[in-house]
PDB file of N, CA and C in Angstrom:
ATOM      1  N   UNK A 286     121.333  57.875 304.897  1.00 56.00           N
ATOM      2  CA  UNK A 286     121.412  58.803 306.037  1.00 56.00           C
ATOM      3  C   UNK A 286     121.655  57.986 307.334  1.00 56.00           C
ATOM      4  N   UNK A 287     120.643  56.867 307.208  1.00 54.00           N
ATOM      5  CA  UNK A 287     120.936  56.176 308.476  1.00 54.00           C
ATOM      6  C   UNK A 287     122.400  55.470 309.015  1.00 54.00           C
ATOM      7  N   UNK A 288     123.164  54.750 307.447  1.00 54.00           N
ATOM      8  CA  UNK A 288     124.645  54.418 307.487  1.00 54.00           C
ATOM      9  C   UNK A 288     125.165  55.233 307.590  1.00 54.00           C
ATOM     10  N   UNK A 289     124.985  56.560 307.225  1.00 59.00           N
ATOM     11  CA  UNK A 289     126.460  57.745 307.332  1.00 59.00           C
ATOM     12  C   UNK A 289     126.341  57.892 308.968  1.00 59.00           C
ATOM     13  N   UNK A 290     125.397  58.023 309.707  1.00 58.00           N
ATOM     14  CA  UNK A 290     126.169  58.280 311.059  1.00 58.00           C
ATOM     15  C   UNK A 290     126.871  57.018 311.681  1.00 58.00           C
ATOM     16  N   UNK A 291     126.142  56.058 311.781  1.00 57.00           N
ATOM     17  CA  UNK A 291     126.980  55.072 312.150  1.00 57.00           C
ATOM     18  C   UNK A 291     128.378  54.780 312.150  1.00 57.00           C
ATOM     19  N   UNK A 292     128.286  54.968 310.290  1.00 57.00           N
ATOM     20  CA  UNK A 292     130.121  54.875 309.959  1.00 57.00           C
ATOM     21  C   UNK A 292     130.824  55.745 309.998  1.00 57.00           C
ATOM     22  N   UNK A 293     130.504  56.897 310.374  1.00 57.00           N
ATOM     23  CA  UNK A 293     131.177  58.131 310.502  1.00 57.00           C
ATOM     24  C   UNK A 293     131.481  57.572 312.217  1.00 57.00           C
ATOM     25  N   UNK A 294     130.910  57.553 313.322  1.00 58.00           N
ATOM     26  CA  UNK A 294     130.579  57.121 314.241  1.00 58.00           C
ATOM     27  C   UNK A 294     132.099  56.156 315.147  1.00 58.00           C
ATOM     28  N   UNK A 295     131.961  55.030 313.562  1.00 55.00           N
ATOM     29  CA  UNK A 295     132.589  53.612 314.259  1.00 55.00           C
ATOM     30  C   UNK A 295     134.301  53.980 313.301  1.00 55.00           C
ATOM     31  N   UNK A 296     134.386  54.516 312.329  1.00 52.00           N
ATOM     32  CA  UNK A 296     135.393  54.917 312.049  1.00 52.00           C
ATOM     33  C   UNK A 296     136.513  56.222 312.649  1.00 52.00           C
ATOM     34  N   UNK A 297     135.543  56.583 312.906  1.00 52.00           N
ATOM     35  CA  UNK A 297     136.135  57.937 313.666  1.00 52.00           C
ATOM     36  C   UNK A 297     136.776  57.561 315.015  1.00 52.00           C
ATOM     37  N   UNK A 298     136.125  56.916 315.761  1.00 50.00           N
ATOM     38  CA  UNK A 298     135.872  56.013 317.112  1.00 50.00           C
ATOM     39  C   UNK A 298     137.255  54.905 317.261  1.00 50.00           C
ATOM     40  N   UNK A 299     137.723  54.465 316.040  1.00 53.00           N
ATOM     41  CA  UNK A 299     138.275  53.118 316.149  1.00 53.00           C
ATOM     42  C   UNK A 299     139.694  53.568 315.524  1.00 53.00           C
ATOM     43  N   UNK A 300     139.906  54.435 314.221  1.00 52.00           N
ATOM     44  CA  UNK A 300     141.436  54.997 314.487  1.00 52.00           C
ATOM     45  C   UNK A 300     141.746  56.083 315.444  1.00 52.00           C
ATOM     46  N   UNK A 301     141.315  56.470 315.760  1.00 52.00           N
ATOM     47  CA  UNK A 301     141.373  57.409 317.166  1.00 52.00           C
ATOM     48  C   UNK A 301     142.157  56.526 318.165  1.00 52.00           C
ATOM     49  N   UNK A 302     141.433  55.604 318.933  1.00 51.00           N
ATOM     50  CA  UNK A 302     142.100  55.180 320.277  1.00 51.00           C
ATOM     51  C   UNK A 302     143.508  54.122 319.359  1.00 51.00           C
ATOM     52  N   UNK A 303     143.095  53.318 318.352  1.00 52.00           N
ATOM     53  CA  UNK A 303     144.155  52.591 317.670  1.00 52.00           C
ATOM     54  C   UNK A 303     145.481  52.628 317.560  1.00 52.00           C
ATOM     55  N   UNK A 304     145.489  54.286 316.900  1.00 52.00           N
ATOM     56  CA  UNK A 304     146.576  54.572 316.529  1.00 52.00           C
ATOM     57  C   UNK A 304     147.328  54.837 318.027  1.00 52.00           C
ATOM     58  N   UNK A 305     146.826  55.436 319.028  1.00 52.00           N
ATOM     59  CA  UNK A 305     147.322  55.985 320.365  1.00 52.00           C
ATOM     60  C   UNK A 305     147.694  54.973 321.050  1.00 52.00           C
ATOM     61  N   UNK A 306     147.324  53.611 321.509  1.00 51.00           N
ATOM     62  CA  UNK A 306     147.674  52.919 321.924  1.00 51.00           C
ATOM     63  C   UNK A 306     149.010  51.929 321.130  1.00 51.00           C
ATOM     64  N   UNK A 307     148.622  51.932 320.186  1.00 50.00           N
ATOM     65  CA  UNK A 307     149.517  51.477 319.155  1.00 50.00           C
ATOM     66  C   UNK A 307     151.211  51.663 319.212  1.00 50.00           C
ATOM     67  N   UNK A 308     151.166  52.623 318.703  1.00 51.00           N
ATOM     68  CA  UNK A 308     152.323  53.455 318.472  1.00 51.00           C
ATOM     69  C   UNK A 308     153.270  52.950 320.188  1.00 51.00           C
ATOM     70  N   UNK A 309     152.757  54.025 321.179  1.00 51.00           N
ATOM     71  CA  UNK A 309     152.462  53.878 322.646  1.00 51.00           C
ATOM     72  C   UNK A 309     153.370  52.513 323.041  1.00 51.00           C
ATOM     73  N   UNK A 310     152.803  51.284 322.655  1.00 51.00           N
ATOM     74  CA  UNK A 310     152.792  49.888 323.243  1.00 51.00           C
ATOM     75  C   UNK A 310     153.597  49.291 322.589  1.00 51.00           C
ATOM     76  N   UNK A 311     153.758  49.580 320.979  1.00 52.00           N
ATOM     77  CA  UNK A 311     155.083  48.878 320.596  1.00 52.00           C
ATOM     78  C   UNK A 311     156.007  49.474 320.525  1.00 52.00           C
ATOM     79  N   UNK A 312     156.346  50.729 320.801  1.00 51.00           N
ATOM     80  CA  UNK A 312     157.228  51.561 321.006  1.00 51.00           C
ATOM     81  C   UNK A 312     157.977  51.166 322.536  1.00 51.00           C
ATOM     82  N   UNK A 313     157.161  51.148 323.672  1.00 53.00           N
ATOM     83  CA  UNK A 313     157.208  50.518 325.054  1.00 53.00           C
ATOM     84  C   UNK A 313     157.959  49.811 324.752  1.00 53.00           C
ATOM     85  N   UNK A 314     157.588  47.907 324.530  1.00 52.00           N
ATOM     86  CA  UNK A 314     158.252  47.193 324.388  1.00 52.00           C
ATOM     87  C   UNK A 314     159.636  46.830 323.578  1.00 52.00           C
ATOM     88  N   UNK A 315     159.603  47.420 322.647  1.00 52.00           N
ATOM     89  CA  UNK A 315     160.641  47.650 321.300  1.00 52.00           C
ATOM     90  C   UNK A 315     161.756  48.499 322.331  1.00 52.00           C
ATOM     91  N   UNK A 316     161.734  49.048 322.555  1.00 53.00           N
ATOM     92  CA  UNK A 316     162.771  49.760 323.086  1.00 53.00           C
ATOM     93  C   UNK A 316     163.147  49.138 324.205  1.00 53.00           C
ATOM     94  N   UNK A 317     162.424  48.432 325.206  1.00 53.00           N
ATOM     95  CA  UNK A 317     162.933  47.476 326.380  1.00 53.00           C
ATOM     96  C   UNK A 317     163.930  46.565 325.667  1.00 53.00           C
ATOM     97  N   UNK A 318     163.167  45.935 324.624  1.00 52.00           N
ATOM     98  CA  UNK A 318     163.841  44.802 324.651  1.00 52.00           C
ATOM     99  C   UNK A 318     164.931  45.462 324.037  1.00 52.00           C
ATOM    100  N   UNK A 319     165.168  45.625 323.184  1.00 51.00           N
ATOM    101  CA  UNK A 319     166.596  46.311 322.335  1.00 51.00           C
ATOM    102  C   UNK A 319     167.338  46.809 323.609  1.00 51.00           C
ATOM    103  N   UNK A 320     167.207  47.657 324.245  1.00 53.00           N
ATOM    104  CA  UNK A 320     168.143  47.985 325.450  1.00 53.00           C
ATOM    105  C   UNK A 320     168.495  46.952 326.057  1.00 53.00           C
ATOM    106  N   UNK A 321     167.464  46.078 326.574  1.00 50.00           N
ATOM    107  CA  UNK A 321     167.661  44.784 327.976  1.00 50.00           C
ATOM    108  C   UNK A 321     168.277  43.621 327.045  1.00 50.00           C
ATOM    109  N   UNK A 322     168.181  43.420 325.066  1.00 50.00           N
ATOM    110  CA  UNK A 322     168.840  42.262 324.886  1.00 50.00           C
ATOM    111  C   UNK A 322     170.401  42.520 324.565  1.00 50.00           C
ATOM    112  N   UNK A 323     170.536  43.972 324.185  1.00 53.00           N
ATOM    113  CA  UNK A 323     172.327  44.350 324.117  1.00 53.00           C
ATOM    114  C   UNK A 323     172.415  43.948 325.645  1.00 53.00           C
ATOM    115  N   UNK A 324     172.590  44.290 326.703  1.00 52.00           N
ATOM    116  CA  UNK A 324     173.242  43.907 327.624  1.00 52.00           C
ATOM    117  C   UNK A 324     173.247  42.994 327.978  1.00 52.00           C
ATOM    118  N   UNK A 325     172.108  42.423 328.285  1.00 52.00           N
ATOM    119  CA  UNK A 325     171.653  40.923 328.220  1.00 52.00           C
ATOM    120  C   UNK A 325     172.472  39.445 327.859  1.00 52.00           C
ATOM    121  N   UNK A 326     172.580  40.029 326.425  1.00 53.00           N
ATOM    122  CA  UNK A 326     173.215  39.300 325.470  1.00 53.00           C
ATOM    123  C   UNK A 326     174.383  38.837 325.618  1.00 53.00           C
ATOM    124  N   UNK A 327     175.342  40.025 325.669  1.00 53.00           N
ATOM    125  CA  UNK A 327     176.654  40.128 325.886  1.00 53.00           C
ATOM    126  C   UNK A 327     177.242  39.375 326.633  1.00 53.00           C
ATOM    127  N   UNK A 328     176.761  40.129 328.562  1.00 53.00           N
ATOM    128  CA  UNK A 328     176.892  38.961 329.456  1.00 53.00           C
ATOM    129  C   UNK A 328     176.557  37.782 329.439  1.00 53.00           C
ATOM    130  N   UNK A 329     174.932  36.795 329.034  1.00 50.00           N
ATOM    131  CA  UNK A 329     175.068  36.127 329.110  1.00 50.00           C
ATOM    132  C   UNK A 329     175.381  35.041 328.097  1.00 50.00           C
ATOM    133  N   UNK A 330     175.750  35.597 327.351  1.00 51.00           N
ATOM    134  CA  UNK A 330     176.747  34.679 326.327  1.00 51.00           C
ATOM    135  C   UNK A 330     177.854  33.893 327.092  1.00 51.00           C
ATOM    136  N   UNK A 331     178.840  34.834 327.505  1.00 51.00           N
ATOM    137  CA  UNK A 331     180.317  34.272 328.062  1.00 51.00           C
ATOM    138  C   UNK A 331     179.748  33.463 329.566  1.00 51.00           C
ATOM    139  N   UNK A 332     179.096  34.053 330.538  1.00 51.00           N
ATOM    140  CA  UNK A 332     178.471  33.498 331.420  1.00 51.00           C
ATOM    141  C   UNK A 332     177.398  31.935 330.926  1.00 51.00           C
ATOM    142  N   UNK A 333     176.431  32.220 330.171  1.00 51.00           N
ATOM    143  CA  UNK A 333     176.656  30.902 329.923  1.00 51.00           C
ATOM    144  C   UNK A 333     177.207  29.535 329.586  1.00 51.00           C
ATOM    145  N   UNK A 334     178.116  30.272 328.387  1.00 55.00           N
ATOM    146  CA  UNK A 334     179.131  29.086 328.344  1.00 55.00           C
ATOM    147  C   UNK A 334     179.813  28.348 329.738  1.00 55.00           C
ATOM    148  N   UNK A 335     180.565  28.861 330.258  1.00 58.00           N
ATOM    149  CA  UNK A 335     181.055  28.249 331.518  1.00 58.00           C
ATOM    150  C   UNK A 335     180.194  27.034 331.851  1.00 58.00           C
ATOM    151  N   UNK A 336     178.923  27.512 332.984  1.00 59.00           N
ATOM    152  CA  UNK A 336     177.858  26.864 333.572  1.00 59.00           C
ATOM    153  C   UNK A 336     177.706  25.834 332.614  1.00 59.00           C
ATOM    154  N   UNK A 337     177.483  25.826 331.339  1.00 59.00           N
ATOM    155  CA  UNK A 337     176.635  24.894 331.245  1.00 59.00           C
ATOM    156  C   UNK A 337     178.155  23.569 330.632  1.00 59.00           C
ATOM    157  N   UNK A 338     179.321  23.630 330.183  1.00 57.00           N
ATOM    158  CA  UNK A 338     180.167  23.039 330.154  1.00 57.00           C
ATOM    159  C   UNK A 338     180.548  22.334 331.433  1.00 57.00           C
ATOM    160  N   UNK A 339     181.090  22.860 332.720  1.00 59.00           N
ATOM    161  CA  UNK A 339     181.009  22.207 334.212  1.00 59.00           C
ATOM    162  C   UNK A 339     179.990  21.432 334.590  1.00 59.00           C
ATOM    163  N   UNK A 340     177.992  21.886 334.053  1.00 57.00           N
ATOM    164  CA  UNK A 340     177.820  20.796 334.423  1.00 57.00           C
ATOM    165  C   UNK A 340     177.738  19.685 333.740  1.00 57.00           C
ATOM    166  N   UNK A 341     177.858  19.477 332.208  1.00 57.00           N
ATOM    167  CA  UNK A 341     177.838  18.636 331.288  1.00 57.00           C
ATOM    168  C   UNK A 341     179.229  17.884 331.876  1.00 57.00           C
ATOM    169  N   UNK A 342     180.508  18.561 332.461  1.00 60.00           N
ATOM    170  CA  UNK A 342     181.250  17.294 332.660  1.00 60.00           C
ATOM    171  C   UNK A 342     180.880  16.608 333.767  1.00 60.00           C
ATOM    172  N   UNK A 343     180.854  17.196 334.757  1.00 60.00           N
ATOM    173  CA  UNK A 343     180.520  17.089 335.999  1.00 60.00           C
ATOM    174  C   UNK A 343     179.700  15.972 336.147  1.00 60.00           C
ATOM    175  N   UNK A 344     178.134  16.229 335.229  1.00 56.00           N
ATOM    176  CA  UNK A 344     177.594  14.923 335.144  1.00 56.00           C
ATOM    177  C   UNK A 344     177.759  13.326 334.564  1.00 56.00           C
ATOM    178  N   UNK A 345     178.812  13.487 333.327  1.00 57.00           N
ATOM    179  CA  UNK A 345     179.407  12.338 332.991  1.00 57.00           C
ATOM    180  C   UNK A 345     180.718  11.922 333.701  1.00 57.00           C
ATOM    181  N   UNK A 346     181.563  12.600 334.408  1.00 55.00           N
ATOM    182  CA  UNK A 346     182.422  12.569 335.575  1.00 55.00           C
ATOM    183  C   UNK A 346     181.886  11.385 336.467  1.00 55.00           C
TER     184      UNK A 346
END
């Protein structure tokens, strides 16, 4: 009697907020990044190349 409230208590208690934040927070981020690394990406692919070739000659120049 004394364990059933407890664990009724701490189980009930702990997938409750879990699942809500959960879902919530990687859903948040997951979707930033997937949006922000397609564009991201794209541009700075071709944009990097350049920069970093000019200064690699530049410095042995």
């Amino acid at each position: 009697m004394a364990p059933d409230e407890p664990d009724q208590t701490t189980p009930s208690a702990e997938p409750a907020p879990e699942p809500t934040p959960s879902p919530e927070v990687e859903a948040t981020p997951e979707q930033k990044t997937a949006v922000s690394s397609e564009p991201v990406e794209v541009p700075a692919e071709p944009v990097a190349e350049p920069p970093p070739a000019e200064g690699g000659q530049q410095a042995p120049a």
